[in-house]
Amino acid sequence: MLRERVVEACREGIVVPEGLIAHGRGECFDYLVGEETQFFAEEAERAAAAVLLLARRPVISVNGNTAALAAREVVELAMATNALIEVNLFYRTEERARKIAELLRRNGAREVLGVDDATAVIPGLEHARGRVSPRGIYVADVVLVALEDGDRTEALRRMGKTVIAIDLNPLSHTARAASITIVDNVVRALPRITKYVEEMRTWDEERLEKLLKEYDNEKVLAEALRFISKRLLELAEEGVTISLG
Ligand code: ATP
Ligand code: MG
């Protein structure tokens, strides 16, 4: 179903062909984590909720795949956290940016940045790839990205921003460069972050900061790698053939 949705969005001009290939990489890694949210993802999702609750200028960055798969979930998280929503595309055309913004608006977004106002440029990225809204990502303290490119994630970190990345591949450059890496499918991760935001809403700053101080992204990525390798070894022991009898 998810694959069909991305293919349809490609036909509609919301997803680019490169996005279809990225989706395939995601499906592959989803097999490896068991197509379920695992404990290392939950840990990162809780930390993401805490970061978003503490943020002064949070922005959720949206590309074609994320819009195709989880437009409503993006809007719900933005509403829960007062985050701004910004369209940010690696393969940018004005038409595609407009279509994605329309899709987000149809799903309840009040304002979508990054369409007519992508006039600022992230230092270290070539102009076309680095264009962002001067009211959004450019001045954000926290940016949530999903299925993002590694160079762009690194550039945001170099600007001093806290980057929350949703990426099923624990070995991608994005996963390794982010402040908080959620190794989970974007369709499962976003509603969970929203759920944790609601749970933690009454926490005082000190308690949120304590959770973050104890959070270790290096450890979370190591847990993801260990989980995958252990799971594969266990499956090899158990056997994976499907009985047709
Ligand atoms: P990087 O540039 O970070 O090294 P990459 O070049 O392999 O990564 P990109 O196309 O830049 O890949 O980013 C897409 C990333 O999103 C991939 O790591 C892919 O596994 C991941 N991905 C694809 N579909 C999903 C999904 N539904 N949920 C979460 N992550 C996904
Ligand atoms: Mg890349």
PDB file of C-alpha atoms and ligand atoms in Angstrom:
ATOM      1  CA  MET A   1       0.000   0.000   0.000  1.00  0.00           C
ATOM      2  CA  LEU A   2       2.782   2.430   0.866  1.00  0.00           C
ATOM      3  CA  ARG A   3       4.600   1.578  -2.352  1.00  0.00           C
ATOM      4  CA  GLU A   4       1.457   2.229  -4.376  1.00  0.00           C
ATOM      5  CA  ARG A   5       1.010   5.579  -2.673  1.00  0.00           C
ATOM      6  CA  VAL A   6       4.559   6.666  -3.556  1.00  0.00           C
ATOM      7  CA  VAL A   7       4.157   5.454  -7.163  1.00  0.00           C
ATOM      8  CA  GLU A   8       0.876   7.361  -7.487  1.00  0.00           C
ATOM      9  CA  ALA A   9       2.525  10.469  -6.016  1.00  0.00           C
ATOM     10  CA  CYS A  10       5.280  10.091  -8.628  1.00  0.00           C
ATOM     11  CA  ARG A  11       2.672  10.102 -11.387  1.00  0.00           C
ATOM     12  CA  GLU A  12       1.159  13.233  -9.838  1.00  0.00           C
ATOM     13  CA  GLY A  13       4.517  15.018  -9.831  1.00  0.00           C
ATOM     14  CA  ILE A  14       4.911  15.047  -6.038  1.00  0.00           C
ATOM     15  CA  VAL A  15       7.653  12.389  -5.892  1.00  0.00           C
ATOM     16  CA  VAL A  16      10.637  12.280  -8.282  1.00  0.00           C
ATOM     17  CA  PRO A  17      12.021   8.973  -9.736  1.00  0.00           C
ATOM     18  CA  GLU A  18      14.947   9.230  -7.272  1.00  0.00           C
ATOM     19  CA  GLY A  19      12.298   9.175  -4.547  1.00  0.00           C
ATOM     20  CA  LEU A  20      11.053   5.806  -5.786  1.00  0.00           C
ATOM     21  CA  ILE A  21      14.565   4.406  -5.464  1.00  0.00           C
ATOM     22  CA  ALA A  22      14.879   5.891  -1.975  1.00  0.00           C
ATOM     23  CA  HIS A  23      11.592   4.246  -1.054  1.00  0.00           C
ATOM     24  CA  GLY A  24      13.019   0.899  -2.157  1.00  0.00           C
ATOM     25  CA  ARG A  25      16.033   1.359   0.108  1.00  0.00           C
ATOM     26  CA  GLY A  26      13.620   2.125   2.921  1.00  0.00           C
ATOM     27  CA  GLU A  27      11.605  -1.042   2.281  1.00  0.00           C
ATOM     28  CA  CYS A  28      14.789  -3.082   2.412  1.00  0.00           C
ATOM     29  CA  PHE A  29      15.826  -1.693   5.784  1.00  0.00           C
ATOM     30  CA  ASP A  30      12.266  -2.065   7.069  1.00  0.00           C
ATOM     31  CA  TYR A  31      12.549  -5.830   6.431  1.00  0.00           C
ATOM     32  CA  LEU A  32      15.730  -5.843   8.494  1.00  0.00           C
ATOM     33  CA  VAL A  33      14.113  -4.171  11.522  1.00  0.00           C
ATOM     34  CA  GLY A  34      11.066  -6.452  11.270  1.00  0.00           C
ATOM     35  CA  GLU A  35       8.699  -3.780   9.856  1.00  0.00           C
ATOM     36  CA  GLU A  36       7.935  -2.688  13.421  1.00  0.00           C
ATOM     37  CA  THR A  37       9.050   0.120  15.664  1.00  0.00           C
ATOM     38  CA  GLN A  38      11.847  -1.311  17.781  1.00  0.00           C
ATOM     39  CA  PHE A  39      13.110  -0.141  21.189  1.00  0.00           C
ATOM     40  CA  PHE A  40      15.970   1.938  19.757  1.00  0.00           C
ATOM     41  CA  ALA A  41      13.462   3.871  17.640  1.00  0.00           C
ATOM     42  CA  GLU A  42      11.154   4.438  20.626  1.00  0.00           C
ATOM     43  CA  GLU A  43      14.082   5.817  22.591  1.00  0.00           C
ATOM     44  CA  ALA A  44      14.895   8.279  19.796  1.00  0.00           C
ATOM     45  CA  GLU A  45      11.217   9.177  19.342  1.00  0.00           C
ATOM     46  CA  ARG A  46      10.941  10.086  23.026  1.00  0.00           C
ATOM     47  CA  ALA A  47      14.067  12.240  22.754  1.00  0.00           C
ATOM     48  CA  ALA A  48      12.635  13.878  19.627  1.00  0.00           C
ATOM     49  CA  ALA A  49       9.444  14.723  21.527  1.00  0.00           C
ATOM     50  CA  ALA A  50      11.486  16.284  24.335  1.00  0.00           C
ATOM     51  CA  VAL A  51      13.590  18.329  21.902  1.00  0.00           C
ATOM     52  CA  LEU A  52      10.478  19.574  20.106  1.00  0.00           C
ATOM     53  CA  LEU A  53       8.807  20.568  23.398  1.00  0.00           C
ATOM     54  CA  LEU A  54      11.916  22.526  24.415  1.00  0.00           C
ATOM     55  CA  ALA A  55      12.457  24.113  20.990  1.00  0.00           C
ATOM     56  CA  ARG A  56      11.888  27.826  20.428  1.00  0.00           C
ATOM     57  CA  ARG A  57      11.664  27.643  16.627  1.00  0.00           C
ATOM     58  CA  PRO A  58      10.991  24.072  15.530  1.00  0.00           C
ATOM     59  CA  VAL A  59      10.499  23.311  11.834  1.00  0.00           C
ATOM     60  CA  ILE A  60       9.331  20.109  10.162  1.00  0.00           C
ATOM     61  CA  SER A  61      10.993  19.788   6.761  1.00  0.00           C
ATOM     62  CA  VAL A  62       8.859  17.985   4.186  1.00  0.00           C
ATOM     63  CA  ASN A  63       9.915  16.414   0.877  1.00  0.00           C
ATOM     64  CA  GLY A  64       7.937  14.501  -1.742  1.00  0.00           C
ATOM     65  CA  ASN A  65       8.131  11.039  -0.165  1.00  0.00           C
ATOM     66  CA  THR A  66       7.217  12.324   3.289  1.00  0.00           C
ATOM     67  CA  ALA A  67       4.241  14.250   1.900  1.00  0.00           C
ATOM     68  CA  ALA A  68       3.079  11.227  -0.100  1.00  0.00           C
ATOM     69  CA  LEU A  69       3.328   8.871   2.854  1.00  0.00           C
ATOM     70  CA  ALA A  70       2.474  10.988   5.870  1.00  0.00           C
ATOM     71  CA  ALA A  71       1.008  14.421   5.078  1.00  0.00           C
ATOM     72  CA  ARG A  72      -1.655  14.176   7.799  1.00  0.00           C
ATOM     73  CA  GLU A  73       0.862  12.905  10.375  1.00  0.00           C
ATOM     74  CA  VAL A  74       3.174  15.855   9.603  1.00  0.00           C
ATOM     75  CA  VAL A  75       0.343  18.314  10.187  1.00  0.00           C
ATOM     76  CA  GLU A  76      -0.674  16.612  13.439  1.00  0.00           C
ATOM     77  CA  LEU A  77       2.859  16.758  14.819  1.00  0.00           C
ATOM     78  CA  ALA A  78       3.198  20.402  13.744  1.00  0.00           C
ATOM     79  CA  MET A  79      -0.011  21.280  15.557  1.00  0.00           C
ATOM     80  CA  ALA A  80       1.039  19.433  18.714  1.00  0.00           C
ATOM     81  CA  THR A  81       4.406  21.212  18.860  1.00  0.00           C
ATOM     82  CA  ASN A  82       3.692  24.608  17.238  1.00  0.00           C
ATOM     83  CA  ALA A  83       6.313  23.690  14.653  1.00  0.00           C
ATOM     84  CA  LEU A  84       6.322  25.380  11.265  1.00  0.00           C
ATOM     85  CA  ILE A  85       6.055  23.194   8.184  1.00  0.00           C
ATOM     86  CA  GLU A  86       8.492  23.857   5.330  1.00  0.00           C
ATOM     87  CA  VAL A  87       8.709  22.197   1.931  1.00  0.00           C
ATOM     88  CA  ASN A  88      12.370  21.445   1.301  1.00  0.00           C
ATOM     89  CA  LEU A  89      13.369  19.557  -1.825  1.00  0.00           C
ATOM     90  CA  PHE A  90      16.654  18.092  -2.996  1.00  0.00           C
ATOM     91  CA  TYR A  91      15.361  18.081  -6.587  1.00  0.00           C
ATOM     92  CA  ARG A  92      13.528  21.372  -6.413  1.00  0.00           C
ATOM     93  CA  THR A  93      11.062  22.722  -8.917  1.00  0.00           C
ATOM     94  CA  GLU A  94       8.582  25.449  -8.046  1.00  0.00           C
ATOM     95  CA  GLU A  95       5.722  23.358  -9.359  1.00  0.00           C
ATOM     96  CA  ARG A  96       6.571  20.369  -7.185  1.00  0.00           C
ATOM     97  CA  ALA A  97       6.996  22.586  -4.117  1.00  0.00           C
ATOM     98  CA  ARG A  98       3.544  24.054  -4.788  1.00  0.00           C
ATOM     99  CA  LYS A  99       1.933  20.635  -5.213  1.00  0.00           C
ATOM    100  CA  ILE A 100       3.403  19.396  -1.941  1.00  0.00           C
ATOM    101  CA  ALA A 101       2.199  22.507  -0.122  1.00  0.00           C
ATOM    102  CA  GLU A 102      -1.286  21.970  -1.558  1.00  0.00           C
ATOM    103  CA  LEU A 103      -1.301  18.363  -0.359  1.00  0.00           C
ATOM    104  CA  LEU A 104      -0.263  19.520   3.129  1.00  0.00           C
ATOM    105  CA  ARG A 105      -2.989  22.174   3.138  1.00  0.00           C
ATOM    106  CA  ARG A 106      -5.579  19.593   2.112  1.00  0.00           C
ATOM    107  CA  ASN A 107      -4.471  17.688   5.188  1.00  0.00           C
ATOM    108  CA  GLY A 108      -5.038  20.638   7.486  1.00  0.00           C
ATOM    109  CA  ALA A 109      -1.820  22.688   7.348  1.00  0.00           C
ATOM    110  CA  ARG A 110      -2.523  26.373   7.908  1.00  0.00           C
ATOM    111  CA  GLU A 111       0.766  27.733   6.642  1.00  0.00           C
ATOM    112  CA  VAL A 112       3.429  26.042   4.537  1.00  0.00           C
ATOM    113  CA  LEU A 113       6.822  27.707   4.140  1.00  0.00           C
ATOM    114  CA  GLY A 114       9.439  27.072   1.470  1.00  0.00           C
ATOM    115  CA  VAL A 115       7.329  27.640  -1.635  1.00  0.00           C
ATOM    116  CA  ASP A 116       7.473  31.322  -2.627  1.00  0.00           C
ATOM    117  CA  ASP A 117       9.849  32.291   0.154  1.00  0.00           C
ATOM    118  CA  ALA A 118      12.822  29.904  -0.281  1.00  0.00           C
ATOM    119  CA  THR A 119      15.241  32.839  -0.591  1.00  0.00           C
ATOM    120  CA  ALA A 120      17.855  32.096   2.088  1.00  0.00           C
ATOM    121  CA  VAL A 121      20.705  29.653   1.408  1.00  0.00           C
ATOM    122  CA  ILE A 122      22.233  27.187   3.855  1.00  0.00           C
ATOM    123  CA  PRO A 123      26.006  27.836   3.963  1.00  0.00           C
ATOM    124  CA  GLY A 124      28.067  25.078   2.363  1.00  0.00           C
ATOM    125  CA  LEU A 125      25.392  23.897  -0.064  1.00  0.00           C
ATOM    126  CA  GLU A 126      25.125  24.943  -3.691  1.00  0.00           C
ATOM    127  CA  HIS A 127      22.332  27.436  -4.271  1.00  0.00           C
ATOM    128  CA  ALA A 128      19.643  25.104  -5.716  1.00  0.00           C
ATOM    129  CA  ARG A 129      20.107  22.483  -2.996  1.00  0.00           C
ATOM    130  CA  GLY A 130      20.444  24.915  -0.116  1.00  0.00           C
ATOM    131  CA  ARG A 131      17.457  27.206  -0.574  1.00  0.00           C
ATOM    132  CA  VAL A 132      15.254  27.564   2.507  1.00  0.00           C
ATOM    133  CA  SER A 133      12.783  29.982   4.014  1.00  0.00           C
ATOM    134  CA  PRO A 134      14.355  32.820   6.054  1.00  0.00           C
ATOM    135  CA  ARG A 135      11.441  32.431   8.490  1.00  0.00           C
ATOM    136  CA  GLY A 136      11.684  28.651   8.682  1.00  0.00           C
ATOM    137  CA  ILE A 137      14.649  26.298   8.445  1.00  0.00           C
ATOM    138  CA  TYR A 138      17.137  29.170   8.176  1.00  0.00           C
ATOM    139  CA  VAL A 139      16.348  30.464  11.672  1.00  0.00           C
ATOM    140  CA  ALA A 140      15.133  27.215  13.252  1.00  0.00           C
ATOM    141  CA  ASP A 141      16.806  25.826  16.359  1.00  0.00           C
ATOM    142  CA  VAL A 142      15.379  22.352  15.764  1.00  0.00           C
ATOM    143  CA  VAL A 143      14.719  20.799  12.348  1.00  0.00           C
ATOM    144  CA  LEU A 144      13.001  17.466  11.840  1.00  0.00           C
ATOM    145  CA  VAL A 145      13.923  15.839   8.523  1.00  0.00           C
ATOM    146  CA  ALA A 146      12.809  12.538   7.032  1.00  0.00           C
ATOM    147  CA  LEU A 147      14.472  10.665   4.175  1.00  0.00           C
ATOM    148  CA  GLU A 148      16.988  13.497   3.992  1.00  0.00           C
ATOM    149  CA  ASP A 149      20.268  13.698   2.106  1.00  0.00           C
ATOM    150  CA  GLY A 150      23.465  13.383   4.125  1.00  0.00           C
ATOM    151  CA  ASP A 151      25.188  16.564   2.935  1.00  0.00           C
ATOM    152  CA  ARG A 152      22.163  18.651   3.788  1.00  0.00           C
ATOM    153  CA  THR A 153      21.870  17.101   7.245  1.00  0.00           C
ATOM    154  CA  GLU A 154      25.548  17.852   7.892  1.00  0.00           C
ATOM    155  CA  ALA A 155      25.131  21.442   6.688  1.00  0.00           C
ATOM    156  CA  LEU A 156      22.232  21.981   9.112  1.00  0.00           C
ATOM    157  CA  ARG A 157      24.303  20.572  11.980  1.00  0.00           C
ATOM    158  CA  ARG A 158      27.169  22.918  11.040  1.00  0.00           C
ATOM    159  CA  MET A 159      24.747  25.828  11.380  1.00  0.00           C
ATOM    160  CA  GLY A 160      24.341  24.743  15.011  1.00  0.00           C
ATOM    161  CA  LYS A 161      20.867  23.284  14.652  1.00  0.00           C
ATOM    162  CA  THR A 162      19.552  20.231  16.424  1.00  0.00           C
ATOM    163  CA  VAL A 163      18.567  17.795  13.683  1.00  0.00           C
ATOM    164  CA  ILE A 164      16.054  15.016  14.252  1.00  0.00           C
ATOM    165  CA  ALA A 165      16.248  12.515  11.378  1.00  0.00           C
ATOM    166  CA  ILE A 166      13.796   9.763  10.508  1.00  0.00           C
ATOM    167  CA  ASP A 167      15.742   7.287   8.385  1.00  0.00           C
ATOM    168  CA  LEU A 168      15.405   3.506   8.190  1.00  0.00           C
ATOM    169  CA  ASN A 169      19.054   3.097   7.181  1.00  0.00           C
ATOM    170  CA  PRO A 170      21.244   3.349  10.308  1.00  0.00           C
ATOM    171  CA  LEU A 171      24.298   3.590   8.049  1.00  0.00           C
ATOM    172  CA  SER A 172      23.174   6.521   5.887  1.00  0.00           C
ATOM    173  CA  HIS A 173      25.105   9.773   6.171  1.00  0.00           C
ATOM    174  CA  THR A 174      21.974  11.413   7.506  1.00  0.00           C
ATOM    175  CA  ALA A 175      21.534   8.785  10.217  1.00  0.00           C
ATOM    176  CA  ARG A 176      25.162   9.240  11.257  1.00  0.00           C
ATOM    177  CA  ALA A 177      25.179  13.047  11.129  1.00  0.00           C
ATOM    178  CA  ALA A 178      21.884  13.773  12.922  1.00  0.00           C
ATOM    179  CA  SER A 179      21.579  14.767  16.585  1.00  0.00           C
ATOM    180  CA  ILE A 180      18.739  12.286  17.089  1.00  0.00           C
ATOM    181  CA  THR A 181      18.286   9.416  14.639  1.00  0.00           C
ATOM    182  CA  ILE A 182      14.987   7.580  14.484  1.00  0.00           C
ATOM    183  CA  VAL A 183      15.554   4.298  12.654  1.00  0.00           C
ATOM    184  CA  ASP A 184      11.912   3.700  11.840  1.00  0.00           C
ATOM    185  CA  ASN A 185       9.467   4.114   8.984  1.00  0.00           C
ATOM    186  CA  VAL A 186       8.239   7.699   8.710  1.00  0.00           C
ATOM    187  CA  VAL A 187       4.623   6.467   8.793  1.00  0.00           C
ATOM    188  CA  ARG A 188       5.196   4.835  12.188  1.00  0.00           C
ATOM    189  CA  ALA A 189       7.599   7.405  13.620  1.00  0.00           C
ATOM    190  CA  LEU A 190       5.587  10.621  13.215  1.00  0.00           C
ATOM    191  CA  PRO A 191       2.431   9.511  15.114  1.00  0.00           C
ATOM    192  CA  ARG A 192       4.616   8.093  17.870  1.00  0.00           C
ATOM    193  CA  ILE A 193       6.485  11.355  18.329  1.00  0.00           C
ATOM    194  CA  THR A 194       3.107  13.116  18.533  1.00  0.00           C
ATOM    195  CA  LYS A 195       1.943  10.599  21.155  1.00  0.00           C
ATOM    196  CA  TYR A 196       5.078  11.212  23.252  1.00  0.00           C
ATOM    197  CA  VAL A 197       4.658  14.988  22.890  1.00  0.00           C
ATOM    198  CA  GLU A 198       1.167  14.639  24.396  1.00  0.00           C
ATOM    199  CA  GLU A 199       2.490  12.426  27.200  1.00  0.00           C
ATOM    200  CA  MET A 200       5.342  14.815  28.049  1.00  0.00           C
ATOM    201  CA  ARG A 201       3.441  18.047  27.640  1.00  0.00           C
ATOM    202  CA  THR A 202       3.056  18.493  31.402  1.00  0.00           C
ATOM    203  CA  TRP A 203       6.741  17.802  32.135  1.00  0.00           C
ATOM    204  CA  ASP A 204       8.773  20.789  33.331  1.00  0.00           C
ATOM    205  CA  GLU A 205      11.881  21.896  31.440  1.00  0.00           C
ATOM    206  CA  GLU A 206      14.226  20.279  33.920  1.00  0.00           C
ATOM    207  CA  ARG A 207      12.666  16.868  33.418  1.00  0.00           C
ATOM    208  CA  LEU A 208      12.790  17.191  29.615  1.00  0.00           C
ATOM    209  CA  GLU A 209      16.413  18.310  29.766  1.00  0.00           C
ATOM    210  CA  LYS A 210      17.303  15.374  32.002  1.00  0.00           C
ATOM    211  CA  LEU A 211      15.853  12.950  29.459  1.00  0.00           C
ATOM    212  CA  LEU A 212      17.972  14.599  26.764  1.00  0.00           C
ATOM    213  CA  LYS A 213      21.135  14.565  28.848  1.00  0.00           C
ATOM    214  CA  GLU A 214      20.747  10.829  29.231  1.00  0.00           C
ATOM    215  CA  TYR A 215      20.093  10.349  25.502  1.00  0.00           C
ATOM    216  CA  ASP A 216      23.042   8.985  23.515  1.00  0.00           C
ATOM    217  CA  ASN A 217      22.604   8.858  19.721  1.00  0.00           C
ATOM    218  CA  GLU A 218      25.790   6.846  19.219  1.00  0.00           C
ATOM    219  CA  LYS A 219      24.356   4.197  21.554  1.00  0.00           C
ATOM    220  CA  VAL A 220      20.978   4.217  19.786  1.00  0.00           C
ATOM    221  CA  LEU A 221      22.621   3.659  16.387  1.00  0.00           C
ATOM    222  CA  ALA A 222      24.763   0.876  17.863  1.00  0.00           C
ATOM    223  CA  GLU A 223      21.596  -0.709  19.266  1.00  0.00           C
ATOM    224  CA  ALA A 224      19.979  -0.583  15.820  1.00  0.00           C
ATOM    225  CA  LEU A 225      22.986  -2.281  14.210  1.00  0.00           C
ATOM    226  CA  ARG A 226      23.209  -4.882  16.958  1.00  0.00           C
ATOM    227  CA  PHE A 227      19.482  -5.575  16.744  1.00  0.00           C
ATOM    228  CA  ILE A 228      19.645  -6.159  12.970  1.00  0.00           C
ATOM    229  CA  SER A 229      22.657  -8.421  13.170  1.00  0.00           C
ATOM    230  CA  LYS A 230      21.235 -10.418  16.094  1.00  0.00           C
ATOM    231  CA  ARG A 231      17.882 -10.732  14.376  1.00  0.00           C
ATOM    232  CA  LEU A 232      19.482 -12.050  11.195  1.00  0.00           C
ATOM    233  CA  LEU A 233      21.499 -14.613  13.122  1.00  0.00           C
ATOM    234  CA  GLU A 234      18.372 -15.760  14.981  1.00  0.00           C
ATOM    235  CA  LEU A 235      16.419 -16.030  11.742  1.00  0.00           C
ATOM    236  CA  ALA A 236      19.238 -18.060  10.225  1.00  0.00           C
ATOM    237  CA  GLU A 237      19.044 -20.445  13.205  1.00  0.00           C
ATOM    238  CA  GLU A 238      15.252 -20.732  13.129  1.00  0.00           C
ATOM    239  CA  GLY A 239      14.978 -21.016   9.345  1.00  0.00           C
ATOM    240  CA  VAL A 240      12.975 -18.718   7.109  1.00  0.00           C
ATOM    241  CA  THR A 241      11.423 -21.002   4.515  1.00  0.00           C
ATOM    242  CA  ILE A 242       7.674 -20.780   4.205  1.00  0.00           C
ATOM    243  CA  SER A 243       5.936 -24.108   4.586  1.00  0.00           C
ATOM    244  CA  LEU A 244       3.599 -24.738   1.655  1.00  0.00           C
ATOM    245  CA  GLY A 245       2.032 -27.848   3.162  1.00  0.00           C
TER     246      GLY A 245
HETATM  247  P1  ATP B   1      22.524   9.662   2.738  1.00  0.00           P
HETATM  248  O1  ATP B   1      22.574  10.781   1.735  1.00  0.00           O
HETATM  249  O2  ATP B   1      21.996  10.103   4.075  1.00  0.00           O
HETATM  250  O3  ATP B   1      23.755   8.829   2.850  1.00  0.00           O
HETATM  251  P2  ATP B   1      21.110   8.054   0.781  1.00  0.00           P
HETATM  252  O4  ATP B   1      21.809   8.852  -0.273  1.00  0.00           O
HETATM  253  O5  ATP B   1      21.263   6.584   0.794  1.00  0.00           O
HETATM  254  O6  ATP B   1      21.375   8.649   2.238  1.00  0.00           O
HETATM  255  P3  ATP B   1      18.738   9.582   0.426  1.00  0.00           P
HETATM  256  O7  ATP B   1      17.942   9.413  -0.811  1.00  0.00           O
HETATM  257  O8  ATP B   1      19.638  10.761   0.526  1.00  0.00           O
HETATM  258  O9  ATP B   1      19.540   8.261   0.680  1.00  0.00           O
HETATM  259  O10 ATP B   1      17.752   9.527   1.689  1.00  0.00           O
HETATM  260  C1  ATP B   1      16.719   8.580   1.755  1.00  0.00           C
HETATM  261  C2  ATP B   1      16.839   7.751   3.026  1.00  0.00           C
HETATM  262  O11 ATP B   1      15.529   7.507   3.518  1.00  0.00           O
HETATM  263  C3  ATP B   1      17.474   6.381   2.809  1.00  0.00           C
HETATM  264  O12 ATP B   1      18.422   6.123   3.816  1.00  0.00           O
HETATM  265  C4  ATP B   1      16.288   5.381   2.946  1.00  0.00           C
HETATM  266  O13 ATP B   1      16.679   4.157   3.536  1.00  0.00           O
HETATM  267  C5  ATP B   1      15.363   6.139   3.867  1.00  0.00           C
HETATM  268  N1  ATP B   1      13.934   5.822   3.703  1.00  0.00           N
HETATM  269  C6  ATP B   1      13.265   5.506   2.569  1.00  0.00           C
HETATM  270  N2  ATP B   1      11.955   5.316   2.797  1.00  0.00           N
HETATM  271  C7  ATP B   1      11.763   5.548   4.123  1.00  0.00           C
HETATM  272  C8  ATP B   1      10.616   5.542   4.965  1.00  0.00           C
HETATM  273  N3  ATP B   1       9.389   5.238   4.500  1.00  0.00           N
HETATM  274  N4  ATP B   1      10.791   5.841   6.271  1.00  0.00           N
HETATM  275  C9  ATP B   1      12.020   6.142   6.755  1.00  0.00           C
HETATM  276  N5  ATP B   1      13.150   6.177   6.010  1.00  0.00           N
HETATM  277  C10 ATP B   1      13.031   5.878   4.710  1.00  0.00           C
HETATM  278 MG    MG B   2      21.923  10.968  -0.248  1.00  0.00          MG
END
